[in-house]
Amino acid sequence: MTARKRFGIGKMLAALFVLLFAGVSVALAQAWDALGHSAEGARLVRMQASPQWHDGRFHNPQPLANDDLWKILVGAFHKSDDATPKQPVPVVLDKRSDFAVPPASGLRVTWLGHATTLVEIGGHALLIDPIWSDRASPVTWAGPKRWYAPPLALADLPPIDAVLISHDHYDHLDRATIVAMKGWTNKFIVPLGVGAHLAGWGIPEERIIELDWWESSKLPGLEIVAVPARHTSGRYLFDRDKTLWAGFAMIAANQRVYYSGDTGMTPQFADIGNRLGPFDLSLMQIGEYDEAWPDWHLNPEQAIQAQQMVKGKLMLPVHHGLLDLAYHSWTEPMDRALAAAEKAGVRMVIPRPGESIEPANAPDAAIAAHWWPSLPARASASGDKMAAQAMDESVKPSAKETQ
């Protein structure tokens, strides 16, 4: 090989190395920014004054029994073969014109998958925990990937008055979606400390409203109250519980909506119901549970109990149906919730992703159009036979449902 050829190959390899280094650098920079930003100054002082803050972080009134490493490892070997859909999930594709006319009843809710929900109430449009990225992750090439594209394009949303964010986990706070909203005019209503992430991503401080539990913010004719939840927060290894987590109550003149956020079972549900209920609709978390993290997320039966405690009239399950974040099948949360609701006489709707619901038009009985496939029940690693039996009773759709 001549010196000229060796020189040419060397230049080509050097160019490839430079391109690779540049690509890796950009990816690392994006991932670093997605990790979020820490609170400081007046924001940190306010956080430290919260009754939920001590010993350098936020705390729940009840301790969390979570992070059982052995059960996490064992559970991975018992993961359902149907944790991810094997067939396309039926989705209702929305467009901007679908929201041109306000709901006749004054309250309309459109579930867009996982926790992302559009709530139209009191003449306002609220967007909860918006995730439009392909993955719930700080990087675009790894992490839980959504099973279907957003049923509604971000640009096709009706004018949003406020974005509500329950906490800063990646499946609820998505940097790319937030950055896309920088040019909007909406407010961001978030728990204490979460505003540091938003400000770091370019959201003006005047658009950020941070709330402690039981604090509220008002729009004309609408009050939004941050309510307790039993959970945790953090976007990387060393920032756990440095920001607060919460649910929300949305209170208009004639209608009330409750959103649980991510939460485990807590007696504070009764406090919420007594202070702010009854609710015309509850957006209740039902999925991504496991015995390895029993206090991190409600299981479906607990969600039904929580619905009764908050004095909810109609329940719409959320936090399921989009991402693989646990070991159960993707249909199990719906099957178990439906069985428990029917047993308890709780009214419930389970819309397809993208489907809009007006609670005032919902029948009096517990209802759920069985749009998901019937999959075999699988007891948990601990032998949750009662839950499996309840699922077996619910996974077979009635003749009416299959027509």
Tab-separated table of C-alpha atoms in Angstrom:
chain	number	residue	atom	x	y	z
A	1	MET	CA	0.000	0.000	0.000
A	2	THR	CA	1.384	3.343	-1.021
A	3	ALA	CA	1.896	6.201	1.378
A	4	ARG	CA	-0.790	8.200	-0.457
A	5	LYS	CA	-3.380	5.411	0.031
A	6	ARG	CA	-2.457	5.036	3.709
A	7	PHE	CA	-2.840	8.795	4.119
A	8	GLY	CA	-6.269	8.712	2.420
A	9	ILE	CA	-7.513	5.880	4.633
A	10	GLY	CA	-6.208	7.704	7.686
A	11	LYS	CA	-8.117	10.859	6.714
A	12	MET	CA	-11.290	8.850	6.179
A	13	LEU	CA	-10.976	7.125	9.555
A	14	ALA	CA	-10.256	10.450	11.254
A	15	ALA	CA	-13.343	11.978	9.631
A	16	LEU	CA	-15.483	9.022	10.750
A	17	PHE	CA	-14.106	9.355	14.278
A	18	VAL	CA	-14.918	13.083	14.332
A	19	LEU	CA	-18.465	12.418	13.122
A	20	LEU	CA	-18.923	9.647	15.671
A	21	PHE	CA	-17.549	11.803	18.460
A	22	ALA	CA	-19.798	14.689	17.443
A	23	GLY	CA	-22.855	12.427	17.340
A	24	VAL	CA	-22.089	10.926	20.730
A	25	SER	CA	-21.457	14.385	22.174
A	26	VAL	CA	-24.803	15.676	20.928
A	27	ALA	CA	-26.608	12.596	22.269
A	28	LEU	CA	-24.933	12.943	25.661
A	29	ALA	CA	-25.741	16.654	25.802
A	30	GLN	CA	-29.405	15.980	25.055
A	31	ALA	CA	-29.542	13.187	27.618
A	32	TRP	CA	-27.861	15.382	30.232
A	33	ASP	CA	-30.387	18.161	29.685
A	34	ALA	CA	-33.271	15.672	29.855
A	35	LEU	CA	-32.131	14.643	33.331
A	36	GLY	CA	-33.505	17.976	34.481
A	37	HIS	CA	-32.388	20.795	36.711
A	38	SER	CA	-32.059	21.288	40.457
A	39	ALA	CA	-33.932	23.896	42.454
A	40	GLU	CA	-31.982	26.777	43.939
A	41	GLY	CA	-32.506	30.209	45.448
A	42	ALA	CA	-36.058	31.231	46.338
A	43	ARG	CA	-37.499	28.073	44.783
A	44	LEU	CA	-35.402	25.868	47.079
A	45	VAL	CA	-36.225	28.001	50.123
A	46	ARG	CA	-39.930	27.566	49.459
A	47	MET	CA	-39.510	23.804	49.056
A	48	GLN	CA	-37.656	23.583	52.362
A	49	ALA	CA	-40.554	25.350	54.101
A	50	SER	CA	-43.010	22.631	53.031
A	51	PRO	CA	-44.414	20.315	55.748
A	52	GLN	CA	-43.508	17.444	53.397
A	53	TRP	CA	-39.794	18.407	53.363
A	54	HIS	CA	-37.256	17.280	55.916
A	55	ASP	CA	-33.802	15.737	55.940
A	56	GLY	CA	-33.072	17.229	52.541
A	57	ARG	CA	-35.973	15.753	50.558
A	58	PHE	CA	-39.731	15.290	50.378
A	59	HIS	CA	-41.457	12.518	52.314
A	60	ASN	CA	-44.785	10.699	52.370
A	61	PRO	CA	-46.783	10.586	55.609
A	62	GLN	CA	-46.693	6.785	55.309
A	63	PRO	CA	-43.380	5.085	54.503
A	64	LEU	CA	-43.071	3.320	51.147
A	65	ALA	CA	-42.325	-0.411	51.048
A	66	ASN	CA	-40.636	-0.537	47.666
A	67	ASP	CA	-37.513	-1.488	45.770
A	68	ASP	CA	-37.429	-5.138	46.882
A	69	LEU	CA	-34.499	-6.183	44.696
A	70	TRP	CA	-35.105	-9.912	45.132
A	71	LYS	CA	-38.759	-9.640	44.134
A	72	ILE	CA	-37.826	-7.410	41.220
A	73	LEU	CA	-35.390	-10.054	39.955
A	74	VAL	CA	-37.821	-12.932	40.538
A	75	GLY	CA	-40.656	-10.997	38.933
A	76	ALA	CA	-38.636	-10.526	35.760
A	77	PHE	CA	-38.630	-14.318	35.296
A	78	HIS	CA	-42.422	-14.417	35.661
A	79	LYS	CA	-43.163	-11.525	33.327
A	80	SER	CA	-46.222	-11.984	31.155
A	81	ASP	CA	-45.657	-12.933	27.536
A	82	ASP	CA	-48.292	-10.312	26.761
A	83	ALA	CA	-46.686	-7.376	28.555
A	84	THR	CA	-46.579	-5.686	25.137
A	85	PRO	CA	-49.441	-5.965	22.618
A	86	LYS	CA	-48.897	-8.453	19.819
A	87	GLN	CA	-51.494	-6.769	17.622
A	88	PRO	CA	-52.063	-3.045	16.983
A	89	VAL	CA	-53.948	-1.313	19.780
A	90	PRO	CA	-57.249	0.132	18.516
A	91	VAL	CA	-56.853	3.902	18.579
A	92	VAL	CA	-59.316	6.703	17.873
A	93	LEU	CA	-57.466	9.278	15.774
A	94	ASP	CA	-58.443	12.828	16.708
A	95	LYS	CA	-58.125	16.106	14.859
A	96	ARG	CA	-58.369	19.729	15.935
A	97	SER	CA	-61.894	20.149	14.559
A	98	ASP	CA	-63.131	17.484	17.006
A	99	PHE	CA	-62.675	20.038	19.770
A	100	ALA	CA	-63.997	23.099	17.944
A	101	VAL	CA	-67.339	22.861	19.726
A	102	PRO	CA	-67.194	22.915	23.543
A	103	PRO	CA	-68.769	19.943	25.339
A	104	ALA	CA	-72.525	20.396	25.698
A	105	SER	CA	-72.359	19.103	29.274
A	106	GLY	CA	-69.450	21.386	30.194
A	107	LEU	CA	-67.112	18.452	30.855
A	108	ARG	CA	-65.336	16.277	28.285
A	109	VAL	CA	-62.283	14.095	28.803
A	110	THR	CA	-60.067	12.562	26.112
A	111	TRP	CA	-57.636	9.864	27.208
A	112	LEU	CA	-54.546	9.825	24.973
A	113	GLY	CA	-52.708	6.854	26.518
A	114	HIS	CA	-50.924	6.186	29.812
A	115	ALA	CA	-51.573	9.269	31.977
A	116	THR	CA	-51.809	11.847	29.184
A	117	THR	CA	-55.339	13.239	29.248
A	118	LEU	CA	-57.112	16.280	27.844
A	119	VAL	CA	-59.731	17.653	30.243
A	120	GLU	CA	-62.200	20.283	29.065
A	121	ILE	CA	-63.940	21.749	32.111
A	122	GLY	CA	-65.386	25.109	33.088
A	123	GLY	CA	-64.670	26.557	29.661
A	124	HIS	CA	-60.963	25.695	29.922
A	125	ALA	CA	-58.727	23.059	28.322
A	126	LEU	CA	-56.279	21.323	30.649
A	127	LEU	CA	-53.588	18.887	29.534
A	128	ILE	CA	-52.377	16.356	32.097
A	129	ASP	CA	-48.910	14.738	32.088
A	130	PRO	CA	-48.316	15.190	28.333
A	131	ILE	CA	-46.004	12.669	26.662
A	132	TRP	CA	-45.573	12.933	22.886
A	133	SER	CA	-42.101	11.392	22.601
A	134	ASP	CA	-41.541	7.859	21.314
A	135	ARG	CA	-39.902	6.803	24.579
A	136	ALA	CA	-40.274	7.578	28.276
A	137	SER	CA	-36.547	8.062	28.664
A	138	PRO	CA	-33.798	10.690	28.758
A	139	VAL	CA	-32.512	9.327	25.427
A	140	THR	CA	-34.203	8.659	22.105
A	141	TRP	CA	-32.577	5.284	21.453
A	142	ALA	CA	-33.383	3.348	24.645
A	143	GLY	CA	-36.062	3.085	27.286
A	144	PRO	CA	-39.765	2.126	27.301
A	145	LYS	CA	-41.223	2.755	23.846
A	146	ARG	CA	-44.830	3.720	23.225
A	147	TRP	CA	-47.016	1.147	21.460
A	148	TYR	CA	-48.743	3.592	19.131
A	149	ALA	CA	-48.355	7.150	17.885
A	150	PRO	CA	-50.186	9.891	19.795
A	151	PRO	CA	-53.886	9.790	18.831
A	152	LEU	CA	-53.810	13.566	18.513
A	153	ALA	CA	-50.911	15.571	17.119
A	154	LEU	CA	-49.483	18.125	19.511
A	155	ALA	CA	-50.204	20.867	16.983
A	156	ASP	CA	-53.852	19.758	16.747
A	157	LEU	CA	-54.643	20.226	20.416
A	158	PRO	CA	-57.205	22.916	21.186
A	159	PRO	CA	-55.741	26.028	22.838
A	160	ILE	CA	-54.474	24.812	26.205
A	161	ASP	CA	-55.008	26.999	29.267
A	162	ALA	CA	-52.905	24.953	31.697
A	163	VAL	CA	-50.638	21.915	31.666
A	164	LEU	CA	-50.783	19.874	34.871
A	165	ILE	CA	-47.777	17.701	35.744
A	166	SER	CA	-48.065	15.297	38.660
A	167	HIS	CA	-44.348	14.548	39.178
A	168	ASP	CA	-41.055	14.375	37.334
A	169	HIS	CA	-40.731	10.707	36.322
A	170	TYR	CA	-40.071	10.242	32.607
A	171	ASP	CA	-43.484	8.743	31.843
A	172	HIS	CA	-45.110	11.949	33.163
A	173	LEU	CA	-42.625	14.731	32.460
A	174	ASP	CA	-41.230	14.620	28.925
A	175	ARG	CA	-38.575	17.183	28.050
A	176	ALA	CA	-39.212	17.155	24.295
A	177	THR	CA	-42.933	17.765	24.772
A	178	ILE	CA	-42.293	20.598	27.229
A	179	VAL	CA	-39.752	22.232	24.912
A	180	ALA	CA	-42.300	22.094	22.087
A	181	MET	CA	-44.613	24.192	24.275
A	182	LYS	CA	-42.167	27.039	24.822
A	183	GLY	CA	-43.997	29.232	22.340
A	184	TRP	CA	-47.421	28.535	23.794
A	185	THR	CA	-49.212	30.805	26.266
A	186	ASN	CA	-50.468	28.232	28.780
A	187	LYS	CA	-49.584	28.037	32.448
A	188	PHE	CA	-47.782	25.028	33.915
A	189	ILE	CA	-49.195	23.913	37.268
A	190	VAL	CA	-46.779	21.546	38.986
A	191	PRO	CA	-45.755	20.305	42.452
A	192	LEU	CA	-42.959	22.035	44.346
A	193	GLY	CA	-39.548	21.785	42.688
A	194	VAL	CA	-40.754	20.547	39.294
A	195	GLY	CA	-40.635	24.127	38.041
A	196	ALA	CA	-36.829	23.963	38.106
A	197	HIS	CA	-36.921	21.432	35.275
A	198	LEU	CA	-39.293	23.576	33.228
A	199	ALA	CA	-37.296	26.749	33.755
A	200	GLY	CA	-34.097	24.929	32.809
A	201	TRP	CA	-35.742	23.844	29.557
A	202	GLY	CA	-36.696	27.399	28.639
A	203	ILE	CA	-40.198	27.860	30.052
A	204	PRO	CA	-40.522	31.428	31.392
A	205	GLU	CA	-40.908	31.620	35.166
A	206	GLU	CA	-44.102	33.677	34.845
A	207	ARG	CA	-45.781	30.667	33.229
A	208	ILE	CA	-44.799	28.283	36.036
A	209	ILE	CA	-47.022	27.808	39.102
A	210	GLU	CA	-45.678	25.491	41.794
A	211	LEU	CA	-47.984	24.119	44.482
A	212	ASP	CA	-47.633	22.247	47.741
A	213	TRP	CA	-50.345	19.786	48.760
A	214	TRP	CA	-53.706	21.525	49.334
A	215	GLU	CA	-52.537	24.719	47.648
A	216	SER	CA	-54.473	25.899	44.611
A	217	SER	CA	-54.307	28.042	41.512
A	218	LYS	CA	-57.265	29.689	39.802
A	219	LEU	CA	-58.339	30.329	36.242
A	220	PRO	CA	-61.572	32.236	35.574
A	221	GLY	CA	-64.326	29.945	36.848
A	222	LEU	CA	-61.946	27.092	37.660
A	223	GLU	CA	-59.817	26.160	40.671
A	224	ILE	CA	-57.001	23.601	40.455
A	225	VAL	CA	-55.912	22.080	43.758
A	226	ALA	CA	-52.765	19.995	44.277
A	227	VAL	CA	-53.711	17.054	46.492
A	228	PRO	CA	-51.624	14.434	48.303
A	229	ALA	CA	-50.362	11.289	46.597
A	230	ARG	CA	-48.192	8.485	47.953
A	231	HIS	CA	-45.296	8.193	45.567
A	232	THR	CA	-41.750	9.355	44.914
A	233	SER	CA	-39.810	11.421	42.374
A	234	GLY	CA	-36.476	11.692	40.598
A	235	ARG	CA	-34.925	11.551	37.137
A	236	TYR	CA	-31.512	10.045	37.952
A	237	LEU	CA	-29.709	8.187	40.703
A	238	PHE	CA	-28.953	11.065	43.050
A	239	ASP	CA	-32.073	13.269	42.934
A	240	ARG	CA	-34.663	10.988	44.484
A	241	ASP	CA	-37.504	12.866	46.193
A	242	LYS	CA	-35.929	16.265	45.536
A	243	THR	CA	-39.215	17.373	43.945
A	244	LEU	CA	-42.758	16.848	45.206
A	245	TRP	CA	-45.436	14.583	43.680
A	246	ALA	CA	-49.181	15.214	43.711
A	247	GLY	CA	-52.612	14.539	42.284
A	248	PHE	CA	-55.014	17.274	41.235
A	249	ALA	CA	-58.605	18.299	41.820
A	250	MET	CA	-60.169	20.425	39.067
A	251	ILE	CA	-63.159	22.328	40.421
A	252	ALA	CA	-65.598	24.302	38.239
A	253	ALA	CA	-68.940	25.792	39.235
A	254	ASN	CA	-70.948	22.637	38.545
A	255	GLN	CA	-68.371	19.891	37.935
A	256	ARG	CA	-65.385	18.356	39.646
A	257	VAL	CA	-62.641	16.091	38.328
A	258	TYR	CA	-59.996	14.238	40.346
A	259	TYR	CA	-56.685	12.962	38.985
A	260	SER	CA	-54.804	10.579	41.256
A	261	GLY	CA	-51.347	11.012	39.763
A	262	ASP	CA	-49.076	8.078	40.566
A	263	THR	CA	-49.874	6.828	44.034
A	264	GLY	CA	-50.004	3.904	46.372
A	265	MET	CA	-52.830	3.236	48.791
A	266	THR	CA	-53.227	5.993	51.374
A	267	PRO	CA	-55.848	7.179	53.896
A	268	GLN	CA	-55.460	10.603	52.341
A	269	PHE	CA	-57.942	9.537	49.657
A	270	ALA	CA	-60.649	9.955	52.301
A	271	ASP	CA	-59.332	13.430	53.141
A	272	ILE	CA	-59.517	14.377	49.470
A	273	GLY	CA	-63.069	13.101	49.179
A	274	ASN	CA	-64.217	14.819	52.356
A	275	ARG	CA	-62.590	18.159	51.530
A	276	LEU	CA	-63.123	18.398	47.776
A	277	GLY	CA	-65.550	15.665	46.685
A	278	PRO	CA	-67.770	14.320	45.417
A	279	PHE	CA	-66.198	14.169	41.958
A	280	ASP	CA	-68.127	13.796	38.721
A	281	LEU	CA	-65.128	11.959	37.268
A	282	SER	CA	-61.970	10.392	38.660
A	283	LEU	CA	-58.909	9.734	36.522
A	284	MET	CA	-57.542	6.870	38.580
A	285	GLN	CA	-54.173	5.166	38.129
A	286	ILE	CA	-54.591	1.391	37.665
A	287	GLY	CA	-51.477	0.026	35.936
A	288	GLU	CA	-47.733	-0.654	36.281
A	289	TYR	CA	-48.034	-2.293	39.715
A	290	ASP	CA	-46.195	-5.249	41.220
A	291	GLU	CA	-45.639	-6.807	44.617
A	292	ALA	CA	-41.992	-5.700	44.365
A	293	TRP	CA	-43.158	-2.079	44.599
A	294	PRO	CA	-46.513	-2.400	46.458
A	295	ASP	CA	-46.773	1.213	47.628
A	296	TRP	CA	-45.525	2.812	44.419
A	297	HIS	CA	-48.679	2.283	42.318
A	298	LEU	CA	-52.239	1.242	43.089
A	299	ASN	CA	-53.291	-2.149	41.833
A	300	PRO	CA	-56.718	-2.265	40.151
A	301	GLU	CA	-58.615	-3.449	43.222
A	302	GLN	CA	-57.045	-0.698	45.304
A	303	ALA	CA	-57.985	1.822	42.619
A	304	ILE	CA	-61.646	0.857	42.990
A	305	GLN	CA	-61.359	1.280	46.756
A	306	ALA	CA	-59.684	4.662	46.276
A	307	GLN	CA	-62.496	5.701	43.922
A	308	GLN	CA	-64.983	5.076	46.707
A	309	MET	CA	-62.834	6.938	49.250
A	310	VAL	CA	-62.571	10.089	47.124
A	311	LYS	CA	-66.325	9.951	46.501
A	312	GLY	CA	-66.025	9.560	42.758
A	313	LYS	CA	-69.188	9.123	40.718
A	314	LEU	CA	-67.551	7.782	37.554
A	315	MET	CA	-64.052	6.349	37.152
A	316	LEU	CA	-61.851	6.517	34.057
A	317	PRO	CA	-58.704	4.380	34.484
A	318	VAL	CA	-55.377	5.895	33.449
A	319	HIS	CA	-51.682	4.972	33.680
A	320	HIS	CA	-51.960	1.929	31.451
A	321	GLY	CA	-52.220	0.999	27.802
A	322	LEU	CA	-49.123	2.659	26.301
A	323	LEU	CA	-45.827	1.595	27.892
A	324	ASP	CA	-44.291	-1.611	29.231
A	325	LEU	CA	-43.304	-0.636	32.781
A	326	ALA	CA	-44.207	-3.726	34.834
A	327	TYR	CA	-44.524	-7.502	34.631
A	328	HIS	CA	-48.272	-7.920	34.124
A	329	SER	CA	-49.943	-8.266	30.730
A	330	TRP	CA	-50.996	-5.052	29.047
A	331	THR	CA	-54.678	-5.995	29.458
A	332	GLU	CA	-54.534	-7.176	33.074
A	333	PRO	CA	-55.124	-3.745	34.677
A	334	MET	CA	-58.311	-3.262	32.657
A	335	ASP	CA	-59.576	-6.800	33.298
A	336	ARG	CA	-58.984	-6.607	37.038
A	337	ALA	CA	-60.372	-3.077	37.339
A	338	LEU	CA	-63.515	-4.035	35.446
A	339	ALA	CA	-64.094	-7.115	37.604
A	340	ALA	CA	-63.548	-5.156	40.824
A	341	ALA	CA	-65.781	-2.294	39.655
A	342	GLU	CA	-68.629	-4.631	38.804
A	343	LYS	CA	-68.315	-6.362	42.164
A	344	ALA	CA	-68.306	-3.048	44.072
A	345	GLY	CA	-70.969	-1.367	41.949
A	346	VAL	CA	-68.547	1.351	40.851
A	347	ARG	CA	-69.352	3.096	37.574
A	348	MET	CA	-66.414	3.003	35.190
A	349	VAL	CA	-65.586	3.767	31.563
A	350	ILE	CA	-62.523	2.455	29.746
A	351	PRO	CA	-62.179	4.436	26.515
A	352	ARG	CA	-59.917	3.500	23.657
A	353	PRO	CA	-56.860	5.746	23.318
A	354	GLY	CA	-58.029	8.979	21.739
A	355	GLU	CA	-61.682	8.451	22.637
A	356	SER	CA	-63.589	11.323	24.256
A	357	ILE	CA	-66.045	10.839	27.124
A	358	GLU	CA	-68.657	13.186	28.583
A	359	PRO	CA	-69.479	11.855	32.069
A	360	ALA	CA	-72.980	13.350	31.914
A	361	ASN	CA	-73.770	10.976	29.044
A	362	ALA	CA	-72.460	7.828	30.754
A	363	PRO	CA	-75.056	5.187	31.730
A	364	ASP	CA	-75.870	4.610	35.376
A	365	ALA	CA	-74.407	1.108	35.477
A	366	ALA	CA	-70.724	0.233	35.610
A	367	ILE	CA	-69.688	0.096	31.966
A	368	ALA	CA	-66.693	-0.676	29.822
A	369	ALA	CA	-66.761	-1.439	26.120
A	370	HIS	CA	-64.443	-4.465	25.890
A	371	TRP	CA	-62.203	-3.220	23.063
A	372	TRP	CA	-59.046	-5.035	24.225
A	373	PRO	CA	-58.300	-8.718	23.522
A	374	SER	CA	-59.149	-11.496	25.945
A	375	LEU	CA	-55.856	-12.839	27.290
A	376	PRO	CA	-55.310	-15.596	29.853
A	377	ALA	CA	-55.092	-14.533	33.469
A	378	ARG	CA	-51.731	-14.950	35.147
A	379	ALA	CA	-51.397	-15.004	38.911
A	380	SER	CA	-48.520	-12.983	40.337
A	381	ALA	CA	-45.350	-14.590	41.637
A	382	SER	CA	-46.893	-14.534	45.139
A	383	GLY	CA	-49.918	-16.495	43.960
A	384	ASP	CA	-52.588	-13.816	43.646
A	385	LYS	CA	-55.255	-16.394	42.854
A	386	MET	CA	-58.193	-14.170	43.767
A	387	ALA	CA	-57.070	-11.528	41.297
A	388	ALA	CA	-56.534	-14.173	38.630
A	389	GLN	CA	-60.010	-15.588	39.238
A	390	ALA	CA	-61.535	-12.119	38.973
A	391	MET	CA	-59.701	-11.604	35.708
A	392	ASP	CA	-60.961	-14.932	34.333
A	393	GLU	CA	-64.520	-13.764	34.989
A	394	SER	CA	-63.954	-10.461	33.189
A	395	VAL	CA	-61.842	-11.236	30.136
A	396	LYS	CA	-64.705	-12.844	28.233
A	397	PRO	CA	-66.705	-10.055	26.581
A	398	SER	CA	-70.475	-10.402	26.525
A	399	ALA	CA	-72.351	-11.067	23.320
A	400	LYS	CA	-73.526	-7.460	23.330
A	401	GLU	CA	-69.949	-6.172	23.606
A	402	THR	CA	-68.771	-8.243	20.618
A	403	GLN	CA	-71.525	-7.096	18.292
